Amino acid sequence: MTTHTANRPAVRAGTMWPTPPGALHVRPLPREAVASYLTRLAAAYHLTTAHLLDGLHITATGASTGPPATEIHLSNEATRRLSHFTRIPPTHLARALPRRPPPAAIGTTHAATARWQPVQPAIQPLPACTACTIRRSPHQTVPAWIHPAPNLPRIMICTRHQQASSDPRHPAPLDIRPVLELTRTHLRARRRPTATSLSWASTITTRWYDHHQHLHERWHTRLARLTAANPHLPQGPASPTLTCRNLITYPETLTLAAALDRLPLYPLTRSQQNAFLHHLANRLNLPRLAPADHDLLWQRLATR
């Protein structure tokens, strides 16, 4: 068999790319962590993230353990080079990848630099839907990590593929097909609660969950169905009881937040408080709701 090497284009010395920029199209997921996207992009070319950055002539500093524990901040010039290589316009990249404030040394430099920094567990990204990830990067199956949507509980729910996650310690997203109320709630959440009401609601339902109050039997059943459908969930040191808490309480948290958003801007009288509890019990499908005197819900009802 004859090879026509004479007709092949010459490869410039020092060029590491086997294909032109953008030949393997890897699209970022909405709200995907930058470190996650760079990891998937590098894997498409069978490279490490460090080799990818080096090939783009981007100087990286800091220690990397990869997503979700560390994130990478890119300077404007580094972002421009990434945009050129991926053939994705900078505006599209900016919309997809979350723009967190970079360190001062990165934000003001004109050089192509990047810095790895650790991410606190409370704000680490979550495992993305595997089906959505494969659609965005068909060349490989490296997991993706995304940041939760703002003004909603810290969870990821893909209603199309019935996957969800609520903790960065999850090795993969969860199958939520046996828990249909999660999908229904997410689809109905067109009007997002205010940040204040969501904060109150999350704190209150977390307290109820931890102290086995009001909705314990419902939540216990929901957790049992979720763990049965996901045998890959780790049992320690953080058990599914903890790592799935935000997911288990999600429908009731949004219901409570919506109810709190309708409260007037003045403290309620006792009769108004009782009427609110009656209304809330109906919304939560409870026959009765009688919080203890120390319950945080009473504190919210007495707050301006």
PDB file of C-alpha atoms in Angstrom:
ATOM      1  CA  MET A   1       0.000   0.000   0.000  1.00  0.00           C
ATOM      2  CA  THR A   2       1.457   3.328  -1.045  1.00  0.00           C
ATOM      3  CA  THR A   3       1.421   6.299   1.296  1.00  0.00           C
ATOM      4  CA  HIS A   4       1.433   9.809  -0.128  1.00  0.00           C
ATOM      5  CA  THR A   5       3.597  11.486   2.485  1.00  0.00           C
ATOM      6  CA  ALA A   6       4.696  14.110   0.007  1.00  0.00           C
ATOM      7  CA  ASN A   7       1.170  15.539  -0.089  1.00  0.00           C
ATOM      8  CA  ARG A   8       0.808  15.835   3.693  1.00  0.00           C
ATOM      9  CA  PRO A   9       1.110  19.340   5.153  1.00  0.00           C
ATOM     10  CA  ALA A  10       4.289  19.973   7.063  1.00  0.00           C
ATOM     11  CA  VAL A  11       3.996  20.158  10.839  1.00  0.00           C
ATOM     12  CA  ARG A  12       5.884  23.057  12.354  1.00  0.00           C
ATOM     13  CA  ALA A  13       8.551  22.021  14.844  1.00  0.00           C
ATOM     14  CA  GLY A  14       7.434  22.358  18.431  1.00  0.00           C
ATOM     15  CA  THR A  15       3.740  21.980  17.582  1.00  0.00           C
ATOM     16  CA  MET A  16       2.123  19.421  19.893  1.00  0.00           C
ATOM     17  CA  TRP A  17      -1.388  19.319  18.419  1.00  0.00           C
ATOM     18  CA  PRO A  18      -2.120  16.323  16.136  1.00  0.00           C
ATOM     19  CA  THR A  19      -5.171  18.147  14.731  1.00  0.00           C
ATOM     20  CA  PRO A  20      -6.084  21.780  14.077  1.00  0.00           C
ATOM     21  CA  PRO A  21      -7.671  23.773  16.917  1.00  0.00           C
ATOM     22  CA  GLY A  22     -11.320  22.941  17.283  1.00  0.00           C
ATOM     23  CA  ALA A  23     -11.178  19.678  15.348  1.00  0.00           C
ATOM     24  CA  LEU A  24     -12.585  17.868  18.380  1.00  0.00           C
ATOM     25  CA  HIS A  25     -15.501  19.996  19.461  1.00  0.00           C
ATOM     26  CA  VAL A  26     -16.081  19.848  23.223  1.00  0.00           C
ATOM     27  CA  ARG A  27     -18.848  22.160  24.391  1.00  0.00           C
ATOM     28  CA  PRO A  28     -19.122  23.386  27.974  1.00  0.00           C
ATOM     29  CA  LEU A  29     -22.232  22.590  29.971  1.00  0.00           C
ATOM     30  CA  PRO A  30     -24.248  25.478  31.448  1.00  0.00           C
ATOM     31  CA  ARG A  31     -22.579  26.646  34.681  1.00  0.00           C
ATOM     32  CA  GLU A  32     -19.749  24.125  34.279  1.00  0.00           C
ATOM     33  CA  ALA A  33     -16.666  24.690  36.425  1.00  0.00           C
ATOM     34  CA  VAL A  34     -13.701  25.927  34.382  1.00  0.00           C
ATOM     35  CA  ALA A  35     -11.508  23.141  35.776  1.00  0.00           C
ATOM     36  CA  SER A  36     -14.109  20.581  34.716  1.00  0.00           C
ATOM     37  CA  TYR A  37     -14.296  21.931  31.176  1.00  0.00           C
ATOM     38  CA  LEU A  38     -10.510  22.047  30.780  1.00  0.00           C
ATOM     39  CA  THR A  39     -10.254  18.473  32.072  1.00  0.00           C
ATOM     40  CA  ARG A  40     -12.802  17.231  29.513  1.00  0.00           C
ATOM     41  CA  LEU A  41     -11.206  19.246  26.730  1.00  0.00           C
ATOM     42  CA  ALA A  42      -7.755  17.853  27.514  1.00  0.00           C
ATOM     43  CA  ALA A  43      -9.086  14.294  27.711  1.00  0.00           C
ATOM     44  CA  ALA A  44     -10.522  14.602  24.193  1.00  0.00           C
ATOM     45  CA  TYR A  45      -6.924  15.027  22.968  1.00  0.00           C
ATOM     46  CA  HIS A  46      -5.592  12.363  25.382  1.00  0.00           C
ATOM     47  CA  LEU A  47      -3.783  15.030  27.376  1.00  0.00           C
ATOM     48  CA  THR A  48      -3.653  16.118  30.974  1.00  0.00           C
ATOM     49  CA  THR A  49      -4.917  19.567  31.878  1.00  0.00           C
ATOM     50  CA  ALA A  50      -1.337  20.665  32.549  1.00  0.00           C
ATOM     51  CA  HIS A  51      -0.278  19.587  29.049  1.00  0.00           C
ATOM     52  CA  LEU A  52      -3.277  21.357  27.521  1.00  0.00           C
ATOM     53  CA  LEU A  53      -2.392  24.630  29.237  1.00  0.00           C
ATOM     54  CA  ASP A  54       1.243  24.230  28.242  1.00  0.00           C
ATOM     55  CA  GLY A  55       0.218  23.652  24.629  1.00  0.00           C
ATOM     56  CA  LEU A  56      -1.786  26.880  24.729  1.00  0.00           C
ATOM     57  CA  HIS A  57       1.267  28.639  26.241  1.00  0.00           C
ATOM     58  CA  ILE A  58      -0.644  29.446  29.420  1.00  0.00           C
ATOM     59  CA  THR A  59       1.468  29.603  32.562  1.00  0.00           C
ATOM     60  CA  ALA A  60      -0.304  27.850  35.445  1.00  0.00           C
ATOM     61  CA  THR A  61       0.521  28.159  39.134  1.00  0.00           C
ATOM     62  CA  GLY A  62      -0.847  26.508  42.251  1.00  0.00           C
ATOM     63  CA  ALA A  63      -1.544  22.883  43.074  1.00  0.00           C
ATOM     64  CA  SER A  64      -4.320  21.040  41.250  1.00  0.00           C
ATOM     65  CA  THR A  65      -6.316  18.062  42.450  1.00  0.00           C
ATOM     66  CA  GLY A  66      -8.947  18.610  39.766  1.00  0.00           C
ATOM     67  CA  PRO A  67     -12.659  19.304  40.194  1.00  0.00           C
ATOM     68  CA  PRO A  68     -14.492  19.646  42.459  1.00  0.00           C
ATOM     69  CA  ALA A  69     -11.810  20.332  45.099  1.00  0.00           C
ATOM     70  CA  THR A  70      -9.875  22.893  43.060  1.00  0.00           C
ATOM     71  CA  GLU A  71     -10.844  25.488  40.472  1.00  0.00           C
ATOM     72  CA  ILE A  72      -8.706  27.333  37.951  1.00  0.00           C
ATOM     73  CA  HIS A  73      -8.850  31.070  37.266  1.00  0.00           C
ATOM     74  CA  LEU A  74      -7.843  32.279  33.795  1.00  0.00           C
ATOM     75  CA  SER A  75      -6.561  35.698  32.837  1.00  0.00           C
ATOM     76  CA  ASN A  76      -8.227  37.517  29.952  1.00  0.00           C
ATOM     77  CA  GLU A  77      -5.430  36.530  27.598  1.00  0.00           C
ATOM     78  CA  ALA A  78      -5.650  32.895  28.712  1.00  0.00           C
ATOM     79  CA  THR A  79      -9.391  32.965  28.082  1.00  0.00           C
ATOM     80  CA  ARG A  80      -8.786  34.430  24.627  1.00  0.00           C
ATOM     81  CA  ARG A  81      -6.386  31.603  23.763  1.00  0.00           C
ATOM     82  CA  LEU A  82      -8.845  29.018  25.053  1.00  0.00           C
ATOM     83  CA  SER A  83     -11.564  30.600  22.913  1.00  0.00           C
ATOM     84  CA  HIS A  84      -9.337  30.519  19.841  1.00  0.00           C
ATOM     85  CA  PHE A  85      -8.400  26.878  20.345  1.00  0.00           C
ATOM     86  CA  THR A  86     -11.953  25.672  20.991  1.00  0.00           C
ATOM     87  CA  ARG A  87     -13.434  27.963  18.332  1.00  0.00           C
ATOM     88  CA  ILE A  88     -16.067  29.015  20.825  1.00  0.00           C
ATOM     89  CA  PRO A  89     -16.641  32.793  20.915  1.00  0.00           C
ATOM     90  CA  PRO A  90     -15.596  34.438  24.206  1.00  0.00           C
ATOM     91  CA  THR A  91     -19.170  35.592  24.845  1.00  0.00           C
ATOM     92  CA  HIS A  92     -20.406  31.983  24.598  1.00  0.00           C
ATOM     93  CA  LEU A  93     -17.701  30.788  26.976  1.00  0.00           C
ATOM     94  CA  ALA A  94     -18.544  33.560  29.416  1.00  0.00           C
ATOM     95  CA  ARG A  95     -22.218  32.584  29.405  1.00  0.00           C
ATOM     96  CA  ALA A  96     -21.481  28.899  29.964  1.00  0.00           C
ATOM     97  CA  LEU A  97     -18.638  29.016  32.457  1.00  0.00           C
ATOM     98  CA  PRO A  98     -19.290  30.725  35.806  1.00  0.00           C
ATOM     99  CA  ARG A  99     -17.271  33.895  36.256  1.00  0.00           C
ATOM    100  CA  ARG A 100     -16.123  34.004  39.846  1.00  0.00           C
ATOM    101  CA  PRO A 101     -13.902  36.913  40.922  1.00  0.00           C
ATOM    102  CA  PRO A 102     -10.306  35.887  40.065  1.00  0.00           C
ATOM    103  CA  PRO A 103      -7.327  36.632  42.305  1.00  0.00           C
ATOM    104  CA  ALA A 104      -6.027  40.163  41.868  1.00  0.00           C
ATOM    105  CA  ALA A 105      -2.792  38.949  40.255  1.00  0.00           C
ATOM    106  CA  ILE A 106      -4.831  37.108  37.596  1.00  0.00           C
ATOM    107  CA  GLY A 107      -7.489  39.727  37.030  1.00  0.00           C
ATOM    108  CA  THR A 108      -5.046  42.550  36.258  1.00  0.00           C
ATOM    109  CA  THR A 109      -2.312  40.782  34.304  1.00  0.00           C
ATOM    110  CA  HIS A 110      -1.984  41.019  30.532  1.00  0.00           C
ATOM    111  CA  ALA A 111      -0.126  37.693  30.254  1.00  0.00           C
ATOM    112  CA  ALA A 112      -1.679  34.284  29.585  1.00  0.00           C
ATOM    113  CA  THR A 113      -1.711  32.959  33.135  1.00  0.00           C
ATOM    114  CA  ALA A 114      -3.859  30.654  35.222  1.00  0.00           C
ATOM    115  CA  ARG A 115      -3.990  29.823  38.914  1.00  0.00           C
ATOM    116  CA  TRP A 116      -5.333  26.755  40.657  1.00  0.00           C
ATOM    117  CA  GLN A 117      -7.068  27.426  43.958  1.00  0.00           C
ATOM    118  CA  PRO A 118      -8.860  25.174  46.452  1.00  0.00           C
ATOM    119  CA  VAL A 119     -12.648  25.445  46.674  1.00  0.00           C
ATOM    120  CA  GLN A 120     -14.467  25.268  49.985  1.00  0.00           C
ATOM    121  CA  PRO A 121     -16.767  22.217  50.222  1.00  0.00           C
ATOM    122  CA  ALA A 122     -19.831  24.434  50.715  1.00  0.00           C
ATOM    123  CA  ILE A 123     -19.449  25.945  47.224  1.00  0.00           C
ATOM    124  CA  GLN A 124     -17.877  23.075  45.284  1.00  0.00           C
ATOM    125  CA  PRO A 125     -19.566  22.098  41.995  1.00  0.00           C
ATOM    126  CA  LEU A 126     -21.765  19.020  41.751  1.00  0.00           C
ATOM    127  CA  PRO A 127     -21.632  16.009  39.391  1.00  0.00           C
ATOM    128  CA  ALA A 128     -23.386  16.849  36.133  1.00  0.00           C
ATOM    129  CA  CYS A 129     -25.876  14.648  34.316  1.00  0.00           C
ATOM    130  CA  THR A 130     -23.909  11.940  32.519  1.00  0.00           C
ATOM    131  CA  ALA A 131     -26.211  11.928  29.485  1.00  0.00           C
ATOM    132  CA  CYS A 132     -25.893  15.695  29.041  1.00  0.00           C
ATOM    133  CA  THR A 133     -22.114  15.421  29.411  1.00  0.00           C
ATOM    134  CA  ILE A 134     -21.832  12.780  26.689  1.00  0.00           C
ATOM    135  CA  ARG A 135     -23.875  14.959  24.328  1.00  0.00           C
ATOM    136  CA  ARG A 136     -21.475  17.862  24.891  1.00  0.00           C
ATOM    137  CA  SER A 137     -18.285  15.791  24.516  1.00  0.00           C
ATOM    138  CA  PRO A 138     -18.907  12.644  22.441  1.00  0.00           C
ATOM    139  CA  HIS A 139     -15.181  11.817  22.184  1.00  0.00           C
ATOM    140  CA  GLN A 140     -14.829  10.595  25.785  1.00  0.00           C
ATOM    141  CA  THR A 141     -16.795  10.090  28.990  1.00  0.00           C
ATOM    142  CA  VAL A 142     -14.889  12.188  31.533  1.00  0.00           C
ATOM    143  CA  PRO A 143     -17.314  13.349  34.272  1.00  0.00           C
ATOM    144  CA  ALA A 144     -18.346  16.988  34.351  1.00  0.00           C
ATOM    145  CA  TRP A 145     -18.941  19.222  37.363  1.00  0.00           C
ATOM    146  CA  ILE A 146     -21.386  22.122  37.385  1.00  0.00           C
ATOM    147  CA  HIS A 147     -22.406  24.821  39.822  1.00  0.00           C
ATOM    148  CA  PRO A 148     -26.040  24.761  41.003  1.00  0.00           C
ATOM    149  CA  ALA A 149     -28.476  27.305  39.631  1.00  0.00           C
ATOM    150  CA  PRO A 150     -28.666  30.507  41.687  1.00  0.00           C
ATOM    151  CA  ASN A 151     -31.630  31.222  43.983  1.00  0.00           C
ATOM    152  CA  LEU A 152     -32.463  27.535  44.377  1.00  0.00           C
ATOM    153  CA  PRO A 153     -31.330  24.898  46.879  1.00  0.00           C
ATOM    154  CA  ARG A 154     -27.820  23.568  46.240  1.00  0.00           C
ATOM    155  CA  ILE A 155     -28.777  20.660  44.027  1.00  0.00           C
ATOM    156  CA  MET A 156     -28.542  19.649  40.379  1.00  0.00           C
ATOM    157  CA  ILE A 157     -31.607  18.103  38.743  1.00  0.00           C
ATOM    158  CA  CYS A 158     -31.807  17.085  35.089  1.00  0.00           C
ATOM    159  CA  THR A 159     -35.499  16.539  34.409  1.00  0.00           C
ATOM    160  CA  ARG A 160     -34.819  15.215  30.910  1.00  0.00           C
ATOM    161  CA  HIS A 161     -32.595  12.327  32.007  1.00  0.00           C
ATOM    162  CA  GLN A 162     -33.882  11.928  35.587  1.00  0.00           C
ATOM    163  CA  GLN A 163     -30.531  12.498  37.280  1.00  0.00           C
ATOM    164  CA  ALA A 164     -29.666  14.635  40.300  1.00  0.00           C
ATOM    165  CA  SER A 165     -26.919  15.376  42.790  1.00  0.00           C
ATOM    166  CA  SER A 166     -26.736  17.433  45.947  1.00  0.00           C
ATOM    167  CA  ASP A 167     -23.234  16.937  47.359  1.00  0.00           C
ATOM    168  CA  PRO A 168     -19.743  17.062  45.792  1.00  0.00           C
ATOM    169  CA  ARG A 169     -18.925  13.834  47.662  1.00  0.00           C
ATOM    170  CA  HIS A 170     -21.276  11.977  45.321  1.00  0.00           C
ATOM    171  CA  PRO A 171     -19.057  10.045  42.874  1.00  0.00           C
ATOM    172  CA  ALA A 172     -21.732  10.375  40.182  1.00  0.00           C
ATOM    173  CA  PRO A 173     -25.230  11.833  39.757  1.00  0.00           C
ATOM    174  CA  LEU A 174     -28.133   9.867  41.197  1.00  0.00           C
ATOM    175  CA  ASP A 175     -30.959   8.091  39.436  1.00  0.00           C
ATOM    176  CA  ILE A 176     -34.142   9.831  40.643  1.00  0.00           C
ATOM    177  CA  ARG A 177     -36.695   7.925  38.567  1.00  0.00           C
ATOM    178  CA  PRO A 178     -38.176   6.319  41.719  1.00  0.00           C
ATOM    179  CA  VAL A 179     -38.635   9.785  43.287  1.00  0.00           C
ATOM    180  CA  LEU A 180     -40.925  11.502  40.808  1.00  0.00           C
ATOM    181  CA  GLU A 181     -41.793  14.364  43.149  1.00  0.00           C
ATOM    182  CA  LEU A 182     -38.278  15.778  42.695  1.00  0.00           C
ATOM    183  CA  THR A 183     -38.750  16.138  38.954  1.00  0.00           C
ATOM    184  CA  ARG A 184     -42.291  17.503  39.321  1.00  0.00           C
ATOM    185  CA  THR A 185     -41.137  20.115  41.840  1.00  0.00           C
ATOM    186  CA  HIS A 186     -38.256  21.205  39.649  1.00  0.00           C
ATOM    187  CA  LEU A 187     -40.488  21.600  36.604  1.00  0.00           C
ATOM    188  CA  ARG A 188     -42.979  23.695  38.554  1.00  0.00           C
ATOM    189  CA  ALA A 189     -40.326  25.987  40.058  1.00  0.00           C
ATOM    190  CA  ARG A 190     -40.722  28.652  37.395  1.00  0.00           C
ATOM    191  CA  ARG A 191     -40.893  31.469  39.929  1.00  0.00           C
ATOM    192  CA  ARG A 192     -37.805  31.287  42.086  1.00  0.00           C
ATOM    193  CA  PRO A 193     -38.084  32.335  45.732  1.00  0.00           C
ATOM    194  CA  THR A 194     -36.244  35.325  47.083  1.00  0.00           C
ATOM    195  CA  ALA A 195     -32.826  34.667  48.602  1.00  0.00           C
ATOM    196  CA  THR A 196     -34.075  35.604  52.081  1.00  0.00           C
ATOM    197  CA  SER A 197     -37.058  33.252  52.028  1.00  0.00           C
ATOM    198  CA  LEU A 198     -34.980  30.447  50.546  1.00  0.00           C
ATOM    199  CA  SER A 199     -32.378  30.860  53.280  1.00  0.00           C
ATOM    200  CA  TRP A 200     -35.055  30.711  55.993  1.00  0.00           C
ATOM    201  CA  ALA A 201     -36.796  27.754  54.373  1.00  0.00           C
ATOM    202  CA  SER A 202     -33.571  25.779  53.903  1.00  0.00           C
ATOM    203  CA  THR A 203     -32.565  26.359  57.506  1.00  0.00           C
ATOM    204  CA  ILE A 204     -36.000  25.380  58.822  1.00  0.00           C
ATOM    205  CA  THR A 205     -36.395  22.193  56.772  1.00  0.00           C
ATOM    206  CA  THR A 206     -32.813  21.189  57.596  1.00  0.00           C
ATOM    207  CA  ARG A 207     -33.632  21.525  61.284  1.00  0.00           C
ATOM    208  CA  TRP A 208     -36.816  19.494  60.826  1.00  0.00           C
ATOM    209  CA  TYR A 209     -34.887  16.829  58.926  1.00  0.00           C
ATOM    210  CA  ASP A 210     -32.086  16.571  61.488  1.00  0.00           C
ATOM    211  CA  HIS A 211     -34.517  16.405  64.420  1.00  0.00           C
ATOM    212  CA  HIS A 212     -37.019  14.017  62.730  1.00  0.00           C
ATOM    213  CA  GLN A 213     -39.896  16.493  62.893  1.00  0.00           C
ATOM    214  CA  HIS A 214     -43.154  16.895  60.960  1.00  0.00           C
ATOM    215  CA  LEU A 215     -42.142  15.230  57.674  1.00  0.00           C
ATOM    216  CA  HIS A 216     -39.784  12.543  58.936  1.00  0.00           C
ATOM    217  CA  GLU A 217     -41.736   9.525  57.660  1.00  0.00           C
ATOM    218  CA  ARG A 218     -42.111  11.035  54.193  1.00  0.00           C
ATOM    219  CA  TRP A 219     -38.441  11.938  54.023  1.00  0.00           C
ATOM    220  CA  HIS A 220     -37.377   8.533  55.337  1.00  0.00           C
ATOM    221  CA  THR A 221     -39.395   6.814  52.597  1.00  0.00           C
ATOM    222  CA  ARG A 222     -37.954   9.145  49.952  1.00  0.00           C
ATOM    223  CA  LEU A 223     -34.404   8.468  51.150  1.00  0.00           C
ATOM    224  CA  ALA A 224     -35.000   4.699  51.109  1.00  0.00           C
ATOM    225  CA  ARG A 225     -36.225   4.817  47.500  1.00  0.00           C
ATOM    226  CA  LEU A 226     -33.288   6.977  46.470  1.00  0.00           C
ATOM    227  CA  THR A 227     -30.620   4.784  48.075  1.00  0.00           C
ATOM    228  CA  ALA A 228     -32.198   1.601  46.710  1.00  0.00           C
ATOM    229  CA  ALA A 229     -31.947   2.993  43.172  1.00  0.00           C
ATOM    230  CA  ASN A 230     -28.338   4.119  43.660  1.00  0.00           C
ATOM    231  CA  PRO A 231     -26.209   1.338  45.148  1.00  0.00           C
ATOM    232  CA  HIS A 232     -23.057   3.281  44.220  1.00  0.00           C
ATOM    233  CA  LEU A 233     -23.769   5.851  46.962  1.00  0.00           C
ATOM    234  CA  PRO A 234     -20.928   5.744  49.517  1.00  0.00           C
ATOM    235  CA  GLN A 235     -21.982   4.845  53.054  1.00  0.00           C
ATOM    236  CA  GLY A 236     -19.181   6.621  54.884  1.00  0.00           C
ATOM    237  CA  PRO A 237     -17.768   8.696  56.337  1.00  0.00           C
ATOM    238  CA  ALA A 238     -20.701  10.839  55.152  1.00  0.00           C
ATOM    239  CA  SER A 239     -23.761   8.641  54.690  1.00  0.00           C
ATOM    240  CA  PRO A 240     -26.581   9.278  52.176  1.00  0.00           C
ATOM    241  CA  THR A 241     -28.652  10.521  55.120  1.00  0.00           C
ATOM    242  CA  LEU A 242     -26.376  13.569  55.135  1.00  0.00           C
ATOM    243  CA  THR A 243     -25.220  13.910  51.530  1.00  0.00           C
ATOM    244  CA  CYS A 244     -28.764  13.587  50.139  1.00  0.00           C
ATOM    245  CA  ARG A 245     -30.428  15.877  52.676  1.00  0.00           C
ATOM    246  CA  ASN A 246     -30.863  18.867  50.349  1.00  0.00           C
ATOM    247  CA  LEU A 247     -32.332  16.579  47.705  1.00  0.00           C
ATOM    248  CA  ILE A 248     -34.690  14.786  50.078  1.00  0.00           C
ATOM    249  CA  THR A 249     -36.108  18.031  51.497  1.00  0.00           C
ATOM    250  CA  TYR A 250     -36.153  19.881  48.159  1.00  0.00           C
ATOM    251  CA  PRO A 251     -39.927  19.818  47.452  1.00  0.00           C
ATOM    252  CA  GLU A 252     -40.869  20.957  50.964  1.00  0.00           C
ATOM    253  CA  THR A 253     -38.123  23.596  51.046  1.00  0.00           C
ATOM    254  CA  LEU A 254     -39.462  25.248  47.902  1.00  0.00           C
ATOM    255  CA  THR A 255     -43.035  25.008  49.195  1.00  0.00           C
ATOM    256  CA  LEU A 256     -42.055  26.688  52.462  1.00  0.00           C
ATOM    257  CA  ALA A 257     -39.977  29.356  50.686  1.00  0.00           C
ATOM    258  CA  ALA A 258     -42.932  30.224  48.427  1.00  0.00           C
ATOM    259  CA  ALA A 259     -45.199  30.532  51.473  1.00  0.00           C
ATOM    260  CA  LEU A 260     -42.695  32.749  53.293  1.00  0.00           C
ATOM    261  CA  ASP A 261     -42.444  35.021  50.262  1.00  0.00           C
ATOM    262  CA  ARG A 262     -46.161  35.817  50.650  1.00  0.00           C
ATOM    263  CA  LEU A 263     -45.842  36.983  54.251  1.00  0.00           C
ATOM    264  CA  PRO A 264     -46.422  40.688  54.917  1.00  0.00           C
ATOM    265  CA  LEU A 265     -43.550  42.959  55.933  1.00  0.00           C
ATOM    266  CA  TYR A 266     -44.753  43.176  59.526  1.00  0.00           C
ATOM    267  CA  PRO A 267     -44.893  40.569  62.345  1.00  0.00           C
ATOM    268  CA  LEU A 268     -48.033  38.456  62.343  1.00  0.00           C
ATOM    269  CA  THR A 269     -50.509  38.384  65.179  1.00  0.00           C
ATOM    270  CA  ARG A 270     -51.120  35.055  66.883  1.00  0.00           C
ATOM    271  CA  SER A 271     -54.320  34.453  64.944  1.00  0.00           C
ATOM    272  CA  GLN A 272     -52.545  35.286  61.665  1.00  0.00           C
ATOM    273  CA  GLN A 273     -49.737  32.906  62.604  1.00  0.00           C
ATOM    274  CA  ASN A 274     -52.233  30.096  63.215  1.00  0.00           C
ATOM    275  CA  ALA A 275     -53.911  30.823  59.885  1.00  0.00           C
ATOM    276  CA  PHE A 276     -50.524  30.703  58.150  1.00  0.00           C
ATOM    277  CA  LEU A 277     -49.679  27.359  59.784  1.00  0.00           C
ATOM    278  CA  HIS A 278     -53.026  25.955  58.653  1.00  0.00           C
ATOM    279  CA  HIS A 279     -52.353  27.132  55.095  1.00  0.00           C
ATOM    280  CA  LEU A 280     -48.798  25.757  55.172  1.00  0.00           C
ATOM    281  CA  ALA A 281     -49.983  22.380  56.452  1.00  0.00           C
ATOM    282  CA  ASN A 282     -52.331  22.138  53.473  1.00  0.00           C
ATOM    283  CA  ARG A 283     -49.520  23.043  51.076  1.00  0.00           C
ATOM    284  CA  LEU A 284     -47.282  20.385  52.650  1.00  0.00           C
ATOM    285  CA  ASN A 285     -50.080  17.787  52.616  1.00  0.00           C
ATOM    286  CA  LEU A 286     -49.998  17.472  56.388  1.00  0.00           C
ATOM    287  CA  PRO A 287     -53.133  17.014  58.514  1.00  0.00           C
ATOM    288  CA  ARG A 288     -51.713  19.444  61.075  1.00  0.00           C
ATOM    289  CA  LEU A 289     -48.601  21.521  61.638  1.00  0.00           C
ATOM    290  CA  ALA A 290     -47.782  22.410  65.252  1.00  0.00           C
ATOM    291  CA  PRO A 291     -44.154  23.560  65.603  1.00  0.00           C
ATOM    292  CA  ALA A 292     -42.551  23.509  69.042  1.00  0.00           C
ATOM    293  CA  ASP A 293     -41.987  26.813  70.807  1.00  0.00           C
ATOM    294  CA  HIS A 294     -38.294  26.800  69.885  1.00  0.00           C
ATOM    295  CA  ASP A 295     -38.951  26.069  66.197  1.00  0.00           C
ATOM    296  CA  LEU A 296     -37.265  28.544  63.830  1.00  0.00           C
ATOM    297  CA  LEU A 297     -40.526  28.954  61.948  1.00  0.00           C
ATOM    298  CA  TRP A 298     -41.964  30.886  64.892  1.00  0.00           C
ATOM    299  CA  GLN A 299     -38.929  33.162  64.791  1.00  0.00           C
ATOM    300  CA  ARG A 300     -39.513  33.887  61.123  1.00  0.00           C
ATOM    301  CA  LEU A 301     -43.197  34.640  61.681  1.00  0.00           C
ATOM    302  CA  ALA A 302     -42.251  37.158  64.357  1.00  0.00           C
ATOM    303  CA  THR A 303     -39.605  38.847  62.192  1.00  0.00           C
ATOM    304  CA  ARG A 304     -40.232  41.956  60.139  1.00  0.00           C
TER     305      ARG A 304
END
